[in-house]
Amino acid sequence: AAMRSRAEVDATLQTAKLNPAELLPAVHCLSFGPQAGGGECCLLQLEPGLCAELEAGHSLVIRGEKDEHAVLCSKDKTYDMKIADTSNMLLFVPGCKTPEELNADPASCNIIHSQIAGFSNNYWELRRCRPKLKKLRKLLMEDPYDGPDSQKEQTSSFSKYTTEDLLNLIQASEEEILHQLQVIDACKIEGYWRILDFDYEMKLLNHVTQLIDSESWPLSKVPLCACLEELGSLEPREMIEHILVSYGRKYVDAGEIFFEMHEDKTCRAIAQMLLQNAVKFNLSEFEEVWQQSVPEGMTTRLDQLQGLALVDKSSRPETISLLKVEDLPEDNQERFNSLFGIREKWTEVDITPYIQDLCAEKQTVGALLTKYARSSMLNGVKVYNSRRPIS
Amino acid sequence: SGGVGALAQWVLVELQGEVEPRQSGDLAGSLLGDLHYTCEGVPVLIVGHHILYGKVVQLEKPFAVLVKQGGAPQPGPAGPHGHYTVTALIKTKLLFKTRPKPIITHVPKKV
């Protein structure tokens, strides 16, 4: 289409009975650009902070496979994406100036021919969400590492995942993924992220605790070098160091590296090892065996088992069984359905470790309970049960 | 991704209803109208036989304009899949919400 001339613009103003004296001298003649109808452009509404991130040159990534709802990831946050419809038409115009910009630049051109790059009647809205990290553990559990001598390791053709692979498959930001890898004690073996097979992990831990015992080292000062020397013939050095890093706090003293062993984490792992052998245990018997099984100098406490084991105080005798929060569904409603299927009524104290991870930014456990559960009183204690009838 | 170098700043023009070309055929290349501002900064858009008065709004939540790389089917309800590049940021919109004032062209007198 031919470009409009000043004369044509002025004629239109006259027809419209607008007084040029009341208008700024510059006019934008808007036309649709060649790509305008193509639908390749879309709008994304930015949450606070994202605009600044983009302007600083950082990337945003949309992640999700065909069967997943797409999420948007910044460097360290994850957002759900949802289409918002508007009844209006939104046109995106490059090079269109605001009155301020025109006034600030008196030499600005009299006619600005602006091409509309695209238009839409909807846009993508973002809502901050919990990173979808359950899949990370699931992927790594496809092929847990159980030592270099394992037959499985020699012949295995299972998928193994590099950092790049995980970034492509997990709906979370890079920082959230790397943090979670640390939380689950994953380690990199030959460039691939691996999770240890639990029995192998306990074998490694046992080597270390036995050595601590035989050398009479204080639990707060376990020397790395000596461990590697003594145990290096039994297991790969990287694995020995990995188990120390997983179960201890690393520090340097007089130029030497030491580890302060985590009492809670060690006791918890040993409890898991004991509990996974049966469906249910007599609580007092378990507590006795458990204390005897942990390294000398460590004290077991039931609160170390939050999110790992469930105590039934209503049965006689009282019992304890394994229930790992990471085995439960990731979706809020499914998680609650699952928990109410396991036990009809829960106290807040008992259920909290199993729903804590569902809390969104600034959301409390109380808010979740209000939303997904119904409360009642049982023997003077407040309990929560399902909102829906259990089938 | 954002990419190195300053991102272009575009403007959003929000109109009521739908935009249709006067002639049948592609919208691409056809004129929409003339956009003026009054001395007080009020945007005035002349589209066809209508005058629209609007206002300049600074967006509380700016938009990013995403352009799909390598052409692909429209984003489905499950989400946009594929690679997108951020082409521009939009921090300002010209909102035209008032009823369009029709322009009555002067009918020449019959002699």
Short mmCIF file of C-alpha atoms in Angstrom, two decimals:
data_model
loop_
_atom_site.label_atom_id
_atom_site.label_comp_id
_atom_site.label_asym_id
_atom_site.label_seq_id
_atom_site.Cartn_x
_atom_site.Cartn_y
_atom_site.Cartn_z
CA ALA A 1 0.00 0.00 0.00
CA ALA A 2 1.26 3.46 -0.77
CA MET A 3 2.45 5.50 2.20
CA ARG A 4 0.22 8.29 3.31
CA SER A 5 1.33 11.83 2.64
CA ARG A 6 1.06 14.85 4.90
CA ALA A 7 -1.62 16.21 2.61
CA GLU A 8 -3.73 13.09 3.01
CA VAL A 9 -3.28 13.17 6.79
CA ASP A 10 -4.35 16.79 6.93
CA ALA A 11 -7.36 16.11 4.73
CA THR A 12 -8.45 13.35 7.12
CA LEU A 13 -8.06 15.71 10.06
CA GLN A 14 -10.23 18.24 8.31
CA THR A 15 -12.93 15.66 7.52
CA ALA A 16 -12.82 14.57 11.14
CA LYS A 17 -13.18 18.18 12.20
CA LEU A 18 -10.10 18.02 14.40
CA ASN A 19 -8.10 21.17 14.94
CA PRO A 20 -4.41 20.63 14.09
CA ALA A 21 -3.50 23.40 16.49
CA GLU A 22 -4.69 21.25 19.37
CA LEU A 23 -2.54 18.32 18.26
CA LEU A 24 1.16 17.55 18.44
CA PRO A 25 2.75 17.97 15.02
CA ALA A 26 3.85 14.36 14.61
CA VAL A 27 1.43 11.69 13.37
CA HIS A 28 1.83 7.91 13.29
CA CYS A 29 0.37 6.31 10.19
CA LEU A 30 -0.38 2.80 11.32
CA SER A 31 -0.51 -0.05 8.87
CA PHE A 32 -0.28 -3.79 9.20
CA GLY A 33 3.19 -5.15 8.59
CA PRO A 34 3.80 -8.06 6.22
CA GLN A 35 3.98 -10.61 9.06
CA ALA A 36 1.11 -9.16 11.06
CA GLY A 37 -1.49 -11.84 10.42
CA GLY A 38 0.96 -14.71 10.77
CA GLY A 39 0.34 -15.38 14.45
CA GLU A 40 3.97 -16.05 15.19
CA CYS A 41 4.11 -13.31 17.82
CA CYS A 42 2.50 -13.72 21.17
CA LEU A 43 2.40 -11.70 24.37
CA LEU A 44 3.73 -12.79 27.72
CA GLN A 45 2.75 -10.79 30.79
CA LEU A 46 5.79 -10.42 33.04
CA GLU A 47 5.79 -10.86 36.78
CA PRO A 48 7.85 -8.40 38.86
CA GLY A 49 11.55 -8.93 38.38
CA LEU A 50 11.32 -10.73 35.06
CA CYS A 51 11.37 -7.53 33.02
CA ALA A 52 14.58 -6.44 34.73
CA GLU A 53 16.06 -9.89 34.16
CA LEU A 54 15.34 -9.71 30.44
CA GLU A 55 16.77 -6.21 30.19
CA ALA A 56 19.91 -7.43 31.93
CA GLY A 57 20.30 -9.95 29.14
CA HIS A 58 19.17 -13.06 31.03
CA SER A 59 17.10 -15.73 29.37
CA LEU A 60 13.71 -17.09 30.11
CA VAL A 61 12.98 -20.64 29.05
CA ILE A 62 9.70 -22.37 28.41
CA ARG A 63 9.89 -26.00 29.47
CA GLY A 64 7.51 -28.87 29.13
CA GLU A 65 6.95 -31.94 27.06
CA LYS A 66 3.84 -32.42 24.95
CA ASP A 67 1.92 -34.01 27.81
CA GLU A 68 2.94 -31.45 30.41
CA HIS A 69 1.58 -27.97 31.02
CA ALA A 70 4.29 -25.55 29.98
CA VAL A 71 6.15 -23.61 32.63
CA LEU A 72 8.39 -20.59 32.27
CA CYS A 73 11.74 -20.63 34.03
CA SER A 74 13.99 -17.74 34.88
CA LYS A 75 17.43 -18.34 36.30
CA ASP A 76 16.02 -19.29 39.69
CA LYS A 77 12.20 -19.37 39.59
CA THR A 78 9.44 -21.36 37.93
CA TYR A 79 6.04 -20.06 36.75
CA ASP A 80 2.88 -21.76 35.51
CA MET A 81 1.65 -20.37 32.19
CA LYS A 82 -2.01 -19.76 31.48
CA ILE A 83 -3.77 -18.11 28.57
CA ALA A 84 -5.80 -15.04 29.44
CA ASP A 85 -8.43 -13.91 26.96
CA THR A 86 -9.34 -10.31 26.55
CA SER A 87 -12.39 -9.09 24.68
CA ASN A 88 -10.21 -6.38 23.17
CA MET A 89 -7.74 -6.42 20.32
CA LEU A 90 -4.12 -5.89 21.25
CA LEU A 91 -1.86 -4.54 18.53
CA PHE A 92 1.91 -4.53 19.01
CA VAL A 93 3.57 -1.55 17.41
CA PRO A 94 7.34 -1.15 17.14
CA GLY A 95 8.74 2.33 16.98
CA CYS A 96 5.57 3.98 18.23
CA LYS A 97 6.35 7.04 20.32
CA THR A 98 4.51 8.32 23.37
CA PRO A 99 3.66 12.00 23.80
CA GLU A 100 6.56 12.34 26.27
CA GLU A 101 9.01 10.96 23.75
CA LEU A 102 7.69 13.24 21.02
CA ASN A 103 7.89 16.30 23.24
CA ALA A 104 11.39 15.39 24.34
CA ASP A 105 12.56 15.27 20.76
CA PRO A 106 11.28 18.32 18.90
CA ALA A 107 13.11 17.33 15.74
CA SER A 108 11.02 14.15 15.49
CA CYS A 109 9.70 13.37 12.10
CA ASN A 110 6.40 14.79 11.08
CA ILE A 111 5.01 11.53 9.72
CA ILE A 112 6.04 8.28 11.37
CA HIS A 113 5.06 5.28 9.31
CA SER A 114 4.58 2.53 11.88
CA GLN A 115 4.02 -1.05 10.97
CA ILE A 116 1.94 -3.16 13.30
CA ALA A 117 4.03 -6.26 13.94
CA GLY A 118 1.19 -8.41 15.14
CA PHE A 119 -2.05 -8.52 17.04
CA SER A 120 -3.78 -10.80 19.48
CA ASN A 121 -6.82 -11.07 21.68
CA ASN A 122 -5.05 -13.10 24.32
CA TYR A 123 -1.77 -13.24 26.21
CA TRP A 124 0.12 -15.60 28.51
CA GLU A 125 -0.22 -14.96 32.22
CA LEU A 126 2.36 -16.19 34.71
CA ARG A 127 1.89 -17.47 38.21
CA ARG A 128 4.83 -18.42 40.39
CA CYS A 129 4.72 -22.09 41.20
CA ARG A 130 6.70 -24.79 42.96
CA PRO A 131 9.29 -26.25 40.64
CA LYS A 132 8.21 -29.65 39.37
CA LEU A 133 11.09 -31.62 40.86
CA LYS A 134 9.54 -34.99 41.57
CA LYS A 135 10.45 -36.03 38.04
CA LEU A 136 14.12 -35.39 38.82
CA ARG A 137 14.24 -38.07 41.48
CA LYS A 138 12.16 -40.37 39.26
CA LEU A 139 14.63 -40.04 36.38
CA LEU A 140 17.66 -40.65 38.56
CA MET A 141 15.99 -43.62 40.26
CA GLU A 142 15.72 -45.33 36.86
CA ASP A 143 19.30 -46.41 37.31
CA PRO A 144 20.68 -45.89 40.84
CA TYR A 145 24.41 -46.33 41.22
CA ASP A 146 25.41 -49.30 43.29
CA GLY A 147 29.15 -49.31 42.96
CA PRO A 148 31.71 -49.78 40.21
CA ASP A 149 31.79 -53.55 40.63
CA SER A 150 28.11 -54.00 40.15
CA GLN A 151 27.18 -56.10 37.19
CA LYS A 152 24.40 -53.73 36.38
CA GLU A 153 26.87 -50.90 35.99
CA GLN A 154 28.94 -52.77 33.45
CA THR A 155 26.09 -53.83 31.25
CA SER A 156 23.47 -51.21 31.88
CA SER A 157 21.95 -49.49 28.92
CA PHE A 158 19.60 -47.32 30.93
CA SER A 159 19.33 -43.63 30.27
CA LYS A 160 21.81 -41.57 32.18
CA TYR A 161 21.40 -37.84 32.51
CA THR A 162 23.79 -34.93 32.21
CA THR A 163 22.99 -31.47 33.57
CA GLU A 164 21.94 -30.44 30.05
CA ASP A 165 19.56 -33.42 29.80
CA LEU A 166 17.97 -32.56 33.12
CA LEU A 167 17.51 -28.93 32.11
CA ASN A 168 15.58 -30.09 29.07
CA LEU A 169 13.40 -32.57 30.90
CA ILE A 170 12.64 -30.98 34.26
CA GLN A 171 10.14 -28.14 34.59
CA ALA A 172 12.19 -25.99 36.91
CA SER A 173 14.83 -23.30 36.77
CA GLU A 174 18.49 -24.25 36.63
CA GLU A 175 19.12 -23.03 40.16
CA GLU A 176 16.16 -24.98 41.51
CA ILE A 177 17.38 -28.12 39.74
CA LEU A 178 20.96 -27.80 40.96
CA HIS A 179 19.75 -27.13 44.47
CA GLN A 180 17.51 -30.19 44.42
CA LEU A 181 20.38 -32.36 43.17
CA GLN A 182 22.27 -31.30 46.27
CA VAL A 183 19.29 -31.95 48.54
CA ILE A 184 18.89 -35.52 47.28
CA ASP A 185 22.65 -36.15 47.54
CA ALA A 186 23.07 -36.83 43.85
CA CYS A 187 26.60 -37.01 42.57
CA LYS A 188 28.22 -36.73 39.19
CA ILE A 189 29.85 -39.92 37.97
CA GLU A 190 31.58 -39.72 34.59
CA GLY A 191 29.60 -36.61 33.74
CA TYR A 192 26.21 -38.08 34.60
CA TRP A 193 24.10 -37.26 37.61
CA ARG A 194 23.49 -40.35 39.69
CA ILE A 195 21.64 -41.16 42.84
CA LEU A 196 23.06 -43.91 45.04
CA ASP A 197 21.21 -47.14 45.53
CA PHE A 198 20.15 -47.03 49.18
CA ASP A 199 21.82 -50.28 50.18
CA TYR A 200 25.07 -49.17 48.57
CA GLU A 201 24.78 -45.84 50.33
CA MET A 202 24.36 -47.60 53.67
CA LYS A 203 27.34 -49.81 52.88
CA LEU A 204 29.48 -46.72 52.33
CA LEU A 205 28.15 -45.03 55.47
CA ASN A 206 28.83 -48.16 57.44
CA HIS A 207 32.47 -48.23 56.27
CA VAL A 208 32.87 -44.69 57.54
CA THR A 209 31.10 -45.15 60.87
CA GLN A 210 33.02 -48.35 61.59
CA LEU A 211 36.28 -46.55 60.85
CA ILE A 212 35.30 -43.65 63.10
CA ASP A 213 34.60 -46.18 65.83
CA SER A 214 37.82 -48.17 65.42
CA GLU A 215 39.95 -45.02 65.26
CA SER A 216 38.01 -43.40 68.11
CA TRP A 217 37.73 -40.17 66.16
CA PRO A 218 35.33 -37.59 67.57
CA LEU A 219 32.17 -37.42 65.43
CA SER A 220 32.86 -33.74 64.93
CA LYS A 221 36.35 -34.22 63.54
CA VAL A 222 36.60 -36.97 60.93
CA PRO A 223 39.71 -36.54 58.77
CA LEU A 224 39.17 -36.86 55.00
CA CYS A 225 42.68 -38.02 54.15
CA ALA A 226 42.72 -40.86 56.63
CA CYS A 227 39.32 -42.03 55.41
CA LEU A 228 40.47 -42.08 51.82
CA GLU A 229 43.63 -43.95 52.77
CA GLU A 230 41.94 -46.57 54.92
CA LEU A 231 38.87 -47.11 52.78
CA GLY A 232 40.30 -46.43 49.33
CA SER A 233 40.96 -50.10 48.76
CA LEU A 234 37.33 -51.00 49.47
CA GLU A 235 35.47 -48.36 47.53
CA PRO A 236 36.23 -45.63 44.96
CA ARG A 237 37.70 -42.54 46.63
CA GLU A 238 35.05 -40.30 45.02
CA MET A 239 32.36 -42.39 46.70
CA ILE A 240 34.01 -42.17 50.10
CA GLU A 241 34.28 -38.44 49.79
CA HIS A 242 30.69 -38.26 48.50
CA ILE A 243 29.32 -40.11 51.53
CA LEU A 244 31.25 -37.81 53.86
CA VAL A 245 29.90 -34.75 52.04
CA SER A 246 26.37 -36.15 52.17
CA TYR A 247 26.44 -37.04 55.86
CA GLY A 248 28.81 -34.44 57.23
CA ARG A 249 29.73 -30.79 57.21
CA LYS A 250 33.06 -30.09 55.56
CA TYR A 251 35.53 -27.70 57.16
CA VAL A 252 39.20 -26.92 57.21
CA ASP A 253 41.37 -26.89 60.32
CA ALA A 254 45.09 -26.17 60.17
CA GLY A 255 45.11 -26.83 56.45
CA GLU A 256 43.45 -30.23 56.74
CA ILE A 257 39.93 -31.19 55.68
CA PHE A 258 37.59 -32.63 58.30
CA PHE A 259 33.92 -33.54 58.51
CA GLU A 260 31.48 -32.96 61.33
CA MET A 261 29.04 -35.84 61.05
CA HIS A 262 25.31 -35.02 60.91
CA GLU A 263 23.72 -36.78 63.82
CA ASP A 264 20.14 -36.31 62.58
CA LYS A 265 20.82 -37.36 59.02
CA THR A 266 22.82 -40.42 60.04
CA CYS A 267 20.21 -41.59 62.55
CA ARG A 268 17.48 -41.00 59.99
CA ALA A 269 19.21 -43.08 57.31
CA ILE A 270 19.76 -45.94 59.74
CA ALA A 271 16.09 -45.80 60.72
CA GLN A 272 15.12 -46.09 57.06
CA MET A 273 17.39 -49.07 56.70
CA LEU A 274 15.65 -50.77 59.63
CA LEU A 275 12.12 -49.78 58.67
CA GLN A 276 12.24 -50.87 55.07
CA ASN A 277 12.42 -54.50 56.11
CA ALA A 278 8.83 -54.82 57.31
CA VAL A 279 5.48 -53.14 57.01
CA LYS A 280 5.15 -52.20 60.67
CA PHE A 281 7.22 -52.35 63.81
CA ASN A 282 6.48 -52.34 67.48
CA LEU A 283 7.49 -48.80 68.40
CA SER A 284 9.40 -49.47 71.60
CA GLU A 285 11.24 -52.44 70.11
CA PHE A 286 12.18 -50.32 67.11
CA GLU A 287 13.45 -47.48 69.26
CA GLU A 288 15.70 -49.86 71.16
CA VAL A 289 17.19 -51.47 68.07
CA TRP A 290 17.56 -48.13 66.39
CA GLN A 291 19.57 -46.59 69.22
CA GLN A 292 21.85 -49.60 69.28
CA SER A 293 22.41 -49.35 65.54
CA VAL A 294 23.63 -45.79 65.35
CA PRO A 295 27.28 -44.79 65.94
CA GLU A 296 28.32 -44.43 69.54
CA GLY A 297 27.87 -40.86 70.66
CA MET A 298 24.75 -40.27 68.54
CA THR A 299 21.30 -40.06 70.09
CA THR A 300 18.17 -41.10 68.24
CA ARG A 301 14.97 -39.05 68.51
CA LEU A 302 11.62 -39.64 66.84
CA ASP A 303 11.53 -36.10 65.46
CA GLN A 304 14.48 -37.05 63.24
CA LEU A 305 12.02 -39.18 61.28
CA GLN A 306 9.64 -36.46 60.09
CA GLY A 307 8.46 -37.16 56.57
CA LEU A 308 10.06 -40.60 56.72
CA ALA A 309 8.07 -42.62 59.22
CA LEU A 310 4.63 -42.52 60.74
CA VAL A 311 3.89 -43.43 64.34
CA ASP A 312 0.48 -44.88 65.19
CA LYS A 313 -0.31 -43.85 68.74
CA SER A 314 -3.81 -45.26 68.61
CA SER A 315 -2.80 -48.88 68.28
CA ARG A 316 -1.78 -51.07 71.26
CA PRO A 317 1.13 -51.53 71.25
CA GLU A 318 2.11 -48.35 69.43
CA THR A 319 3.64 -49.01 66.03
CA ILE A 320 5.86 -47.27 63.49
CA SER A 321 6.03 -47.73 59.74
CA LEU A 322 7.90 -46.28 56.80
CA LEU A 323 6.14 -43.51 54.89
CA LYS A 324 8.36 -41.34 52.76
CA VAL A 325 7.03 -37.97 51.64
CA GLU A 326 8.97 -38.24 48.39
CA ASP A 327 6.94 -41.32 47.45
CA LEU A 328 3.70 -39.36 47.65
CA PRO A 329 2.02 -37.50 44.76
CA GLU A 330 3.29 -34.04 43.84
CA ASP A 331 -0.13 -32.55 43.06
CA ASN A 332 -1.88 -30.98 46.08
CA GLN A 333 -5.26 -32.71 45.76
CA GLU A 334 -3.67 -36.07 44.94
CA ARG A 335 -1.33 -35.73 47.93
CA PHE A 336 -4.23 -35.14 50.31
CA ASN A 337 -6.25 -37.99 48.78
CA SER A 338 -3.27 -40.26 49.26
CA LEU A 339 -2.74 -39.21 52.88
CA PHE A 340 -6.40 -39.62 53.80
CA GLY A 341 -6.34 -43.02 52.15
CA ILE A 342 -3.51 -44.02 54.48
CA ARG A 343 -5.10 -42.61 57.60
CA GLU A 344 -8.63 -41.24 57.96
CA LYS A 345 -7.90 -38.56 60.53
CA TRP A 346 -4.68 -36.66 61.08
CA THR A 347 -3.52 -34.23 63.70
CA GLU A 348 -1.75 -31.15 62.41
CA VAL A 349 1.49 -32.29 64.01
CA ASP A 350 1.42 -35.63 62.20
CA ILE A 351 0.36 -34.34 58.80
CA THR A 352 2.62 -31.28 58.61
CA PRO A 353 5.81 -33.11 57.52
CA TYR A 354 3.80 -34.65 54.69
CA ILE A 355 2.37 -31.43 53.28
CA GLN A 356 5.02 -28.86 54.14
CA ASP A 357 6.60 -29.11 50.70
CA LEU A 358 3.31 -28.21 49.05
CA CYS A 359 3.31 -24.72 50.49
CA ALA A 360 3.65 -22.04 47.84
CA GLU A 361 5.64 -18.87 48.53
CA LYS A 362 4.15 -17.32 51.68
CA GLN A 363 1.53 -20.04 52.07
CA THR A 364 1.16 -21.77 55.44
CA VAL A 365 0.33 -25.37 56.31
CA GLY A 366 -2.79 -23.98 58.00
CA ALA A 367 -3.96 -22.45 54.73
CA LEU A 368 -3.46 -25.76 52.93
CA LEU A 369 -5.44 -27.61 55.59
CA THR A 370 -8.26 -25.11 55.36
CA LYS A 371 -8.41 -25.62 51.63
CA TYR A 372 -8.02 -29.36 51.31
CA ALA A 373 -9.28 -30.79 54.59
CA ARG A 374 -12.14 -30.60 57.02
CA SER A 375 -11.47 -30.29 60.73
CA SER A 376 -13.26 -31.85 63.68
CA MET A 377 -12.57 -32.66 67.31
CA LEU A 378 -11.62 -36.17 68.43
CA ASN A 379 -11.09 -36.80 72.14
CA GLY A 380 -10.41 -33.16 72.69
CA VAL A 381 -7.82 -32.97 69.92
CA LYS A 382 -8.31 -31.17 66.61
CA VAL A 383 -8.04 -33.59 63.69
CA TYR A 384 -8.29 -33.25 59.93
CA ASN A 385 -10.03 -35.53 57.49
CA SER A 386 -10.91 -35.55 53.83
CA ARG A 387 -13.44 -33.13 52.41
CA ARG A 388 -14.76 -35.82 50.17
CA PRO A 389 -16.26 -39.21 51.09
CA ILE A 390 -13.60 -41.94 50.99
CA SER A 391 -14.64 -44.56 48.48
CA SER B 1 15.95 -15.83 25.51
CA GLY B 2 16.69 -12.14 25.95
CA GLY B 3 19.98 -12.04 24.20
CA VAL B 4 22.72 -9.47 24.35
CA GLY B 5 22.02 -5.87 23.45
CA ALA B 6 19.14 -3.66 24.44
CA LEU B 7 15.69 -5.03 23.84
CA ALA B 8 13.42 -2.98 21.61
CA GLN B 9 10.60 -1.14 23.34
CA TRP B 10 7.29 -1.43 21.58
CA VAL B 11 3.88 -0.01 22.39
CA LEU B 12 0.59 -1.84 22.76
CA VAL B 13 -2.50 -0.38 21.16
CA GLU B 14 -5.68 -1.78 22.71
CA LEU B 15 -8.89 -1.48 20.76
CA GLN B 16 -12.38 -2.70 21.39
CA GLY B 17 -13.80 -5.34 19.13
CA GLU B 18 -12.15 -6.76 16.08
CA VAL B 19 -10.16 -5.25 13.31
CA GLU B 20 -11.25 -6.18 9.80
CA PRO B 21 -9.81 -5.06 6.53
CA ARG B 22 -12.08 -2.91 4.39
CA GLN B 23 -11.31 -5.00 1.35
CA SER B 24 -11.43 -8.73 1.60
CA GLY B 25 -8.05 -10.34 1.62
CA ASP B 26 -5.02 -10.18 3.83
CA LEU B 27 -4.62 -7.66 6.54
CA ALA B 28 -0.91 -7.46 5.80
CA GLY B 29 0.07 -4.21 4.21
CA SER B 30 -3.27 -2.48 4.70
CA LEU B 31 -3.64 0.79 6.56
CA LEU B 32 -5.21 0.93 10.01
CA GLY B 33 -5.40 4.64 10.57
CA ASP B 34 -3.71 7.79 11.81
CA LEU B 35 -2.60 8.14 15.40
CA HIS B 36 -2.39 11.70 16.77
CA TYR B 37 -1.84 13.08 20.24
CA THR B 38 -3.46 16.21 21.56
CA CYS B 39 -1.20 18.81 23.12
CA GLU B 40 -2.26 17.38 26.48
CA GLY B 41 -1.03 13.97 25.43
CA VAL B 42 -4.37 12.29 24.77
CA PRO B 43 -4.05 9.75 21.94
CA VAL B 44 -6.54 10.18 19.11
CA LEU B 45 -6.93 7.44 16.54
CA ILE B 46 -8.74 7.93 13.27
CA VAL B 47 -9.76 4.54 11.89
CA GLY B 48 -11.95 4.50 8.82
CA HIS B 49 -14.95 6.65 9.66
CA HIS B 50 -14.34 6.65 13.39
CA ILE B 51 -12.46 8.81 15.85
CA LEU B 52 -11.27 7.03 18.97
CA TYR B 53 -10.04 8.86 22.05
CA GLY B 54 -7.81 6.95 24.39
CA LYS B 55 -5.29 7.28 27.15
CA VAL B 56 -1.64 6.45 27.70
CA VAL B 57 -1.27 3.76 30.36
CA GLN B 58 2.00 2.69 31.97
CA LEU B 59 1.66 -1.06 32.42
CA GLU B 60 2.01 -2.36 35.94
CA LYS B 61 3.06 -5.67 34.46
CA PRO B 62 5.01 -5.15 31.24
CA PHE B 63 4.69 -7.59 28.36
CA ALA B 64 7.38 -9.48 26.49
CA VAL B 65 6.75 -10.10 22.81
CA LEU B 66 7.66 -13.68 21.96
CA VAL B 67 8.36 -14.75 18.43
CA LYS B 68 8.28 -18.42 17.63
CA GLN B 69 11.39 -19.75 16.03
CA GLY B 70 11.19 -21.91 12.97
CA GLY B 71 7.45 -21.56 12.35
CA ALA B 72 5.20 -24.09 14.00
CA PRO B 73 1.58 -24.81 14.91
CA GLN B 74 -0.24 -22.37 17.16
CA PRO B 75 0.31 -22.74 20.88
CA GLY B 76 -2.22 -25.23 22.23
CA PRO B 77 -4.01 -25.16 25.56
CA ALA B 78 -1.30 -27.19 27.21
CA GLY B 79 1.18 -24.46 26.57
CA PRO B 80 3.48 -23.04 23.98
CA HIS B 81 6.02 -25.61 22.95
CA GLY B 82 9.11 -24.95 20.99
CA HIS B 83 11.67 -22.20 20.95
CA TYR B 84 10.72 -18.60 21.44
CA THR B 85 12.81 -15.46 21.35
CA VAL B 86 11.97 -12.31 23.21
CA THR B 87 11.85 -9.69 20.49
CA ALA B 88 10.69 -6.67 22.44
CA LEU B 89 9.32 -5.38 25.71
CA ILE B 90 6.11 -3.42 26.07
CA LYS B 91 5.80 -1.09 29.03
CA THR B 92 3.21 1.32 27.65
CA LYS B 93 -0.18 0.87 26.11
CA LEU B 94 -2.57 3.19 24.33
CA LEU B 95 -5.97 2.15 25.53
CA PHE B 96 -8.93 3.08 23.36
CA LYS B 97 -12.00 2.20 25.31
CA THR B 98 -14.39 4.98 24.49
CA ARG B 99 -17.15 4.41 21.97
CA PRO B 100 -15.86 5.39 18.57
CA LYS B 101 -17.22 8.69 17.36
CA PRO B 102 -18.35 8.28 13.79
CA ILE B 103 -17.05 10.80 11.30
CA ILE B 104 -19.92 12.20 9.31
CA THR B 105 -18.52 13.20 6.00
CA HIS B 106 -19.87 16.37 4.59
CA VAL B 107 -22.53 15.60 2.00
CA PRO B 108 -22.14 17.92 -0.95
CA LYS B 109 -25.26 19.92 -1.76
CA LYS B 110 -26.99 19.03 -4.91
CA VAL B 111 -27.11 21.86 -7.27
#
